């Protein structure tokens, strides 16, 4: 038994550990999922930034698409003869000149020393013609210088394309190549219009693409990191905070000192993910609590069943003993009488008394066992009828007068007048009273006080049976109505019993639609309170002529009373 007990504990511990482990794993995966959701939403946004910068890059040179397939030999020829470009190239140049993104368009023929000597270079002017000018900015020469250096290593690879594009510092330079000769004919250089970019174009595209409404989950700034200057922002209401930046990307190579910087607000994603996380955690928590509850419940009921089985085994051993003892006494006394060994009148009387009191003890015992069997059988044995509880109590007291006198019981009886009738089985009520009174006397100390009160409480009748005995500790109160339960202490050990009386009482009270409660303090005594609902008016009328019948057990008790003393 003990081995199984510890095995059960081990199983419970394994179960609890498994549940805790599973819950932990689930919570961990829920958090991981939450993080992944946020992460993937951010990765997605980073991609959008990359796409955005690529788009701007394309925007810088898209006006020159088509230049690569222009006939370079014809262009050279035309330029040699007229100092101007062919119509197809001029058309492209016109389109570029109209675009505010470029501040000017210059052409520097290949052999020119323009930037070194500060000689004039050609500027594309409003009459769609190139005209010499000495008024050009350093940006033009920077771009051209970079292009000239880079083309030296690239030229050998250009056999079919007549154009190379250079993203040089704050300008774009296009080298026009004659692939058949593998030589550069000249450079078209266009500085960017920074005023237009900073004040008009970039703020507009940033708010259009990443403004608060379009992109609630992020704020984007374009920052010149060399001057720590914010050039444009997707949401001008939100001020730049370096600490908040979670992602940065270089702006297209024309402006390598510009950076696109992003802070993720992710409010909607976080909120959605948080809500789902919380919902999942609640469901998980509830499921785990349910599982734990079920486990503990199963464990507790297994324990209870075990305790009941143990009590039943004890009970069987006790009952066997209790039944055998009076029988042995009766057998021995009967044998002596039958042998005729007892002649003296007084001794004869004593023998008779012995046999009778042992028979009564035996009968009480058997009655109790039968009561248990009856209450186990349930409602069918209960025959409710309108009953005046006060009358039943008085009749009970009347029958047991002698018993109380002999036991020196101090009776304190208080029964309300004109009690309404309740619908209960009278035999049940007798058994209830008799068990509670028995206990009140059994568990009393030297003072054998017995208080019985019957009162009318509006919609029910209340029966209280009070003693000033040993009382019941709080921790035992919930168990005393359990079958075979006896309080385990030295005071209870002095009395005989099997822990059946109160379970019978409770069963009978409930079978008769009543309720039972107990108030008790160790050393102060106990009060058992029973209530039964009163009959409705119509039921009362029906019951006027129905007086309580003689309880079945009356003759039995009369007989008992005459002899027990
Ligand atoms: P039994 O009296 O045969 O042991 P019961 O079912 O009548 O069985 O009572 C169960 C237990 O409740 C008793 O063993 C006793 O410990 C406790 N008990 C019952 N009535 C009283 C009482 N009036 N005062 C103190 N303890 C009581």
Short mmCIF file of N, CA, C and O in Angstrom, two decimals, residues 62-141:
data_model
loop_
_atom_site.label_atom_id
_atom_site.label_comp_id
_atom_site.label_asym_id
_atom_site.label_seq_id
_atom_site.Cartn_x
_atom_site.Cartn_y
_atom_site.Cartn_z
N UNK A 62 17.50 58.39 -65.70
CA UNK A 62 16.55 57.81 -66.65
C UNK A 62 16.39 58.65 -67.93
O UNK A 62 16.03 58.13 -68.97
N UNK A 63 16.72 59.96 -67.85
CA UNK A 63 16.55 60.81 -69.05
C UNK A 63 17.54 60.43 -70.16
O UNK A 63 17.38 60.83 -71.30
N UNK A 64 18.58 59.67 -69.80
CA UNK A 64 19.60 59.36 -70.82
C UNK A 64 19.51 57.94 -71.35
O UNK A 64 20.42 57.46 -72.01
N UNK A 65 18.38 57.30 -71.06
CA UNK A 65 18.18 55.96 -71.64
C UNK A 65 18.01 56.17 -73.15
O UNK A 65 17.28 57.06 -73.59
N UNK A 66 18.72 55.41 -73.94
CA UNK A 66 18.66 55.61 -75.40
C UNK A 66 19.97 56.17 -75.92
O UNK A 66 20.31 55.99 -77.09
N UNK A 67 20.72 56.80 -75.02
CA UNK A 67 21.99 57.40 -75.46
C UNK A 67 22.99 56.31 -75.87
O UNK A 67 23.80 56.49 -76.77
N UNK A 68 22.85 55.16 -75.21
CA UNK A 68 23.77 54.04 -75.48
C UNK A 68 23.68 53.55 -76.91
O UNK A 68 24.65 53.02 -77.46
N UNK A 69 22.52 53.70 -77.55
CA UNK A 69 22.40 53.16 -78.91
C UNK A 69 22.54 54.25 -79.99
O UNK A 69 22.31 54.01 -81.17
N UNK A 70 22.89 55.47 -79.55
CA UNK A 70 23.04 56.55 -80.54
C UNK A 70 24.26 56.27 -81.45
O UNK A 70 25.21 55.62 -81.03
N UNK A 71 24.16 56.73 -82.68
CA UNK A 71 25.26 56.47 -83.65
C UNK A 71 26.41 57.43 -83.33
O UNK A 71 26.37 58.62 -83.62
N UNK A 72 27.47 56.89 -82.75
CA UNK A 72 28.56 57.72 -82.26
C UNK A 72 29.38 58.33 -83.39
O UNK A 72 29.86 59.46 -83.30
N UNK A 73 29.49 57.56 -84.49
CA UNK A 73 30.31 58.07 -85.62
C UNK A 73 29.62 59.29 -86.26
O UNK A 73 30.27 60.27 -86.59
N UNK A 74 28.32 59.20 -86.40
CA UNK A 74 27.57 60.31 -86.96
C UNK A 74 27.65 61.52 -86.03
O UNK A 74 27.82 62.65 -86.46
N UNK A 75 27.61 61.23 -84.72
CA UNK A 75 27.68 62.31 -83.73
C UNK A 75 29.03 63.03 -83.84
O UNK A 75 29.11 64.27 -83.86
N UNK A 76 30.09 62.21 -83.95
CA UNK A 76 31.45 62.79 -84.06
C UNK A 76 31.54 63.67 -85.30
O UNK A 76 32.06 64.78 -85.28
N UNK A 77 31.00 63.11 -86.38
CA UNK A 77 31.04 63.79 -87.68
C UNK A 77 30.32 65.14 -87.59
O UNK A 77 30.86 66.18 -87.96
N UNK A 78 29.11 65.06 -87.05
CA UNK A 78 28.26 66.26 -86.93
C UNK A 78 28.94 67.33 -86.07
O UNK A 78 28.95 68.49 -86.37
N UNK A 79 29.53 66.86 -84.92
CA UNK A 79 30.17 67.78 -83.97
C UNK A 79 31.37 68.47 -84.65
O UNK A 79 31.58 69.68 -84.50
N UNK A 80 32.16 67.62 -85.45
CA UNK A 80 33.33 68.18 -86.13
C UNK A 80 32.91 69.30 -87.08
O UNK A 80 33.53 70.35 -87.15
N UNK A 81 31.78 69.04 -87.77
CA UNK A 81 31.36 69.99 -88.79
C UNK A 81 30.62 71.21 -88.23
O UNK A 81 30.83 72.32 -88.69
N UNK A 82 29.75 71.00 -87.19
CA UNK A 82 28.88 72.11 -86.75
C UNK A 82 29.11 72.56 -85.31
O UNK A 82 28.57 73.56 -84.86
N UNK A 83 29.88 71.79 -84.56
CA UNK A 83 30.05 72.11 -83.13
C UNK A 83 28.82 71.73 -82.32
O UNK A 83 28.73 72.04 -81.14
N UNK A 84 27.86 71.04 -82.94
CA UNK A 84 26.64 70.61 -82.21
C UNK A 84 26.44 69.11 -82.38
O UNK A 84 27.15 68.47 -83.16
N UNK A 85 25.43 68.55 -81.59
CA UNK A 85 25.17 67.10 -81.63
C UNK A 85 24.10 66.76 -82.64
O UNK A 85 23.39 67.65 -83.13
N UNK A 86 23.99 65.45 -82.95
CA UNK A 86 22.94 64.99 -83.90
C UNK A 86 21.56 65.22 -83.28
O UNK A 86 21.43 65.28 -82.04
N UNK A 87 20.48 65.29 -84.10
CA UNK A 87 19.13 65.56 -83.55
C UNK A 87 18.70 64.53 -82.49
O UNK A 87 18.07 64.89 -81.50
N UNK A 88 19.03 63.23 -82.72
CA UNK A 88 18.55 62.24 -81.73
C UNK A 88 19.15 62.47 -80.35
O UNK A 88 18.47 62.37 -79.33
N UNK A 89 20.46 62.85 -80.31
CA UNK A 89 21.10 63.12 -79.00
C UNK A 89 20.59 64.46 -78.46
O UNK A 89 20.34 64.61 -77.26
N UNK A 90 20.41 65.44 -79.37
CA UNK A 90 19.91 66.75 -78.95
C UNK A 90 18.53 66.60 -78.28
O UNK A 90 18.23 67.26 -77.28
N UNK A 91 17.73 65.67 -78.82
CA UNK A 91 16.41 65.45 -78.23
C UNK A 91 16.53 64.99 -76.77
O UNK A 91 15.81 65.47 -75.87
N UNK A 92 17.47 64.07 -76.54
CA UNK A 92 17.69 63.60 -75.16
C UNK A 92 18.16 64.74 -74.27
O UNK A 92 17.73 64.90 -73.12
N UNK A 93 19.09 65.54 -74.83
CA UNK A 93 19.64 66.65 -74.05
C UNK A 93 18.53 67.65 -73.69
O UNK A 93 18.49 68.19 -72.59
N UNK A 94 17.61 67.87 -74.65
CA UNK A 94 16.50 68.80 -74.38
C UNK A 94 15.66 68.31 -73.22
O UNK A 94 15.26 69.07 -72.34
N UNK A 95 15.39 66.99 -73.22
CA UNK A 95 14.56 66.42 -72.15
C UNK A 95 15.26 66.58 -70.81
O UNK A 95 14.67 66.95 -69.81
N UNK A 96 16.58 66.35 -70.82
CA UNK A 96 17.35 66.47 -69.56
C UNK A 96 17.38 67.92 -69.10
O UNK A 96 17.29 68.21 -67.89
N UNK A 97 17.48 68.85 -70.06
CA UNK A 97 17.56 70.28 -69.70
C UNK A 97 16.26 70.75 -69.04
O UNK A 97 16.27 71.62 -68.18
N UNK A 98 15.15 70.10 -69.44
CA UNK A 98 13.86 70.49 -68.84
C UNK A 98 13.70 69.94 -67.42
O UNK A 98 12.85 70.42 -66.65
N UNK A 99 14.47 68.93 -67.09
CA UNK A 99 14.31 68.27 -65.78
C UNK A 99 15.02 69.07 -64.70
O UNK A 99 16.23 69.32 -64.79
N UNK A 100 14.27 69.48 -63.67
CA UNK A 100 14.85 70.33 -62.61
C UNK A 100 15.92 69.61 -61.80
O UNK A 100 16.59 70.22 -60.97
N UNK A 101 16.05 68.30 -62.02
CA UNK A 101 16.99 67.55 -61.20
C UNK A 101 18.46 67.92 -61.53
O UNK A 101 19.35 67.78 -60.70
N UNK A 102 18.68 68.36 -62.75
CA UNK A 102 20.05 68.77 -63.16
C UNK A 102 20.12 70.29 -63.18
O UNK A 102 19.21 70.95 -63.67
N UNK A 103 21.23 70.85 -62.69
CA UNK A 103 21.31 72.31 -62.72
C UNK A 103 21.83 72.81 -64.08
O UNK A 103 21.43 73.86 -64.56
N UNK A 104 22.73 72.01 -64.72
CA UNK A 104 23.29 72.40 -66.04
C UNK A 104 23.72 71.16 -66.79
O UNK A 104 23.84 70.08 -66.19
N UNK A 105 23.99 71.35 -68.12
CA UNK A 105 24.55 70.23 -68.89
C UNK A 105 25.81 70.77 -69.58
O UNK A 105 25.75 71.80 -70.25
N UNK A 106 26.93 70.06 -69.37
CA UNK A 106 28.20 70.50 -69.97
C UNK A 106 28.73 69.40 -70.87
O UNK A 106 28.49 68.22 -70.64
N UNK A 107 29.51 69.86 -71.86
CA UNK A 107 30.22 68.88 -72.70
C UNK A 107 31.71 69.26 -72.73
O UNK A 107 32.07 70.41 -72.96
N UNK A 108 32.54 68.25 -72.45
CA UNK A 108 33.99 68.49 -72.47
C UNK A 108 34.59 67.49 -73.46
O UNK A 108 34.55 66.27 -73.21
N UNK A 109 35.11 67.98 -74.60
CA UNK A 109 35.70 67.03 -75.57
C UNK A 109 36.90 66.34 -74.94
O UNK A 109 37.54 66.87 -74.02
N UNK A 110 37.19 65.20 -75.45
CA UNK A 110 38.16 64.31 -74.82
C UNK A 110 39.54 64.94 -74.56
O UNK A 110 40.08 64.82 -73.48
N UNK A 111 40.09 65.64 -75.55
CA UNK A 111 41.45 66.14 -75.38
C UNK A 111 41.54 67.46 -74.62
O UNK A 111 42.64 67.97 -74.41
N UNK A 112 40.42 68.00 -74.19
CA UNK A 112 40.41 69.35 -73.59
C UNK A 112 41.12 69.38 -72.24
O UNK A 112 41.04 68.46 -71.45
N UNK A 113 41.80 70.50 -72.03
CA UNK A 113 42.49 70.69 -70.75
C UNK A 113 41.68 71.61 -69.84
O UNK A 113 42.22 72.23 -68.93
N UNK A 114 40.38 71.67 -70.15
CA UNK A 114 39.53 72.68 -69.51
C UNK A 114 39.72 72.81 -68.01
O UNK A 114 40.01 73.88 -67.51
N UNK A 115 39.60 71.69 -67.32
CA UNK A 115 39.64 71.80 -65.86
C UNK A 115 41.03 72.15 -65.34
O UNK A 115 41.16 72.93 -64.40
N UNK A 116 42.10 71.61 -66.01
CA UNK A 116 43.46 71.92 -65.55
C UNK A 116 43.79 73.41 -65.78
O UNK A 116 44.25 74.11 -64.92
N UNK A 117 43.52 73.90 -66.97
CA UNK A 117 43.90 75.26 -67.32
C UNK A 117 42.78 76.26 -67.04
O UNK A 117 42.93 77.45 -67.26
N UNK A 118 41.68 75.77 -66.65
CA UNK A 118 40.45 76.55 -66.51
C UNK A 118 40.04 77.22 -67.82
O UNK A 118 39.52 78.33 -67.86
N UNK A 119 40.29 76.46 -68.91
CA UNK A 119 39.84 76.91 -70.23
C UNK A 119 38.33 76.81 -70.30
O UNK A 119 37.72 76.08 -69.52
N UNK A 120 37.70 77.52 -71.22
CA UNK A 120 36.24 77.41 -71.33
C UNK A 120 35.81 75.98 -71.68
O UNK A 120 36.55 75.26 -72.35
N UNK A 121 34.62 75.59 -71.22
CA UNK A 121 34.00 74.33 -71.65
C UNK A 121 32.64 74.67 -72.22
O UNK A 121 32.20 75.81 -72.13
N UNK A 122 32.00 73.64 -72.82
CA UNK A 122 30.73 73.92 -73.51
C UNK A 122 29.54 73.67 -72.59
O UNK A 122 29.46 72.64 -71.92
N UNK A 123 28.63 74.64 -72.55
CA UNK A 123 27.40 74.47 -71.75
C UNK A 123 26.19 74.47 -72.67
O UNK A 123 26.10 75.26 -73.59
N UNK A 124 25.30 73.53 -72.36
CA UNK A 124 24.08 73.44 -73.18
C UNK A 124 23.15 74.55 -72.74
O UNK A 124 22.77 74.64 -71.57
N UNK A 125 22.82 75.44 -73.68
CA UNK A 125 22.05 76.61 -73.26
C UNK A 125 20.63 76.59 -73.82
O UNK A 125 20.24 75.66 -74.53
N UNK A 126 19.89 77.62 -73.46
CA UNK A 126 18.45 77.64 -73.75
C UNK A 126 18.12 77.57 -75.24
O UNK A 126 17.03 77.13 -75.62
N UNK A 127 19.09 77.94 -76.12
CA UNK A 127 18.79 77.83 -77.55
C UNK A 127 19.14 76.44 -78.11
O UNK A 127 19.33 76.27 -79.31
N UNK A 128 19.24 75.46 -77.17
CA UNK A 128 19.53 74.07 -77.52
C UNK A 128 20.86 73.89 -78.24
O UNK A 128 21.03 73.01 -79.08
N UNK A 129 21.78 74.74 -77.88
CA UNK A 129 23.11 74.65 -78.52
C UNK A 129 24.16 74.69 -77.43
O UNK A 129 23.93 75.24 -76.34
N UNK A 130 25.31 74.08 -77.71
CA UNK A 130 26.45 74.17 -76.79
C UNK A 130 27.18 75.48 -77.02
O UNK A 130 27.46 75.84 -78.15
N UNK A 131 27.51 76.18 -75.90
CA UNK A 131 28.22 77.44 -76.03
C UNK A 131 29.35 77.46 -75.01
O UNK A 131 29.18 76.97 -73.88
N UNK A 132 30.48 77.97 -75.35
CA UNK A 132 31.63 77.96 -74.42
C UNK A 132 31.35 78.84 -73.20
O UNK A 132 30.71 79.87 -73.30
N UNK A 133 31.83 78.40 -72.07
CA UNK A 133 31.72 79.21 -70.84
C UNK A 133 32.91 78.91 -69.92
O UNK A 133 33.41 77.79 -69.91
N UNK A 134 33.34 79.92 -69.21
CA UNK A 134 34.43 79.71 -68.24
C UNK A 134 33.85 79.68 -66.83
O UNK A 134 34.55 79.44 -65.85
N UNK A 135 32.54 79.93 -66.77
CA UNK A 135 31.88 80.02 -65.46
C UNK A 135 31.27 78.66 -65.09
O UNK A 135 30.12 78.42 -65.31
N UNK A 136 32.10 77.79 -64.60
CA UNK A 136 31.57 76.47 -64.19
C UNK A 136 32.13 76.13 -62.81
O UNK A 136 33.21 76.57 -62.43
N UNK A 137 31.37 75.31 -62.10
CA UNK A 137 31.74 75.03 -60.69
C UNK A 137 32.70 73.86 -60.60
O UNK A 137 32.86 73.09 -61.55
N UNK A 138 33.34 73.72 -59.44
CA UNK A 138 34.31 72.65 -59.22
C UNK A 138 33.66 71.27 -59.34
O UNK A 138 34.32 70.30 -59.71
N UNK A 139 32.34 71.20 -59.05
CA UNK A 139 31.64 69.91 -59.13
C UNK A 139 31.78 69.31 -60.53
O UNK A 139 31.96 68.10 -60.69
N UNK A 140 31.72 70.18 -61.56
CA UNK A 140 31.82 69.71 -62.94
C UNK A 140 33.18 69.05 -63.16
O UNK A 140 33.28 67.94 -63.72
N UNK A 141 34.22 69.70 -62.69
CA UNK A 141 35.57 69.15 -62.89
C UNK A 141 35.79 67.90 -62.05
O UNK A 141 36.45 66.96 -62.50
#
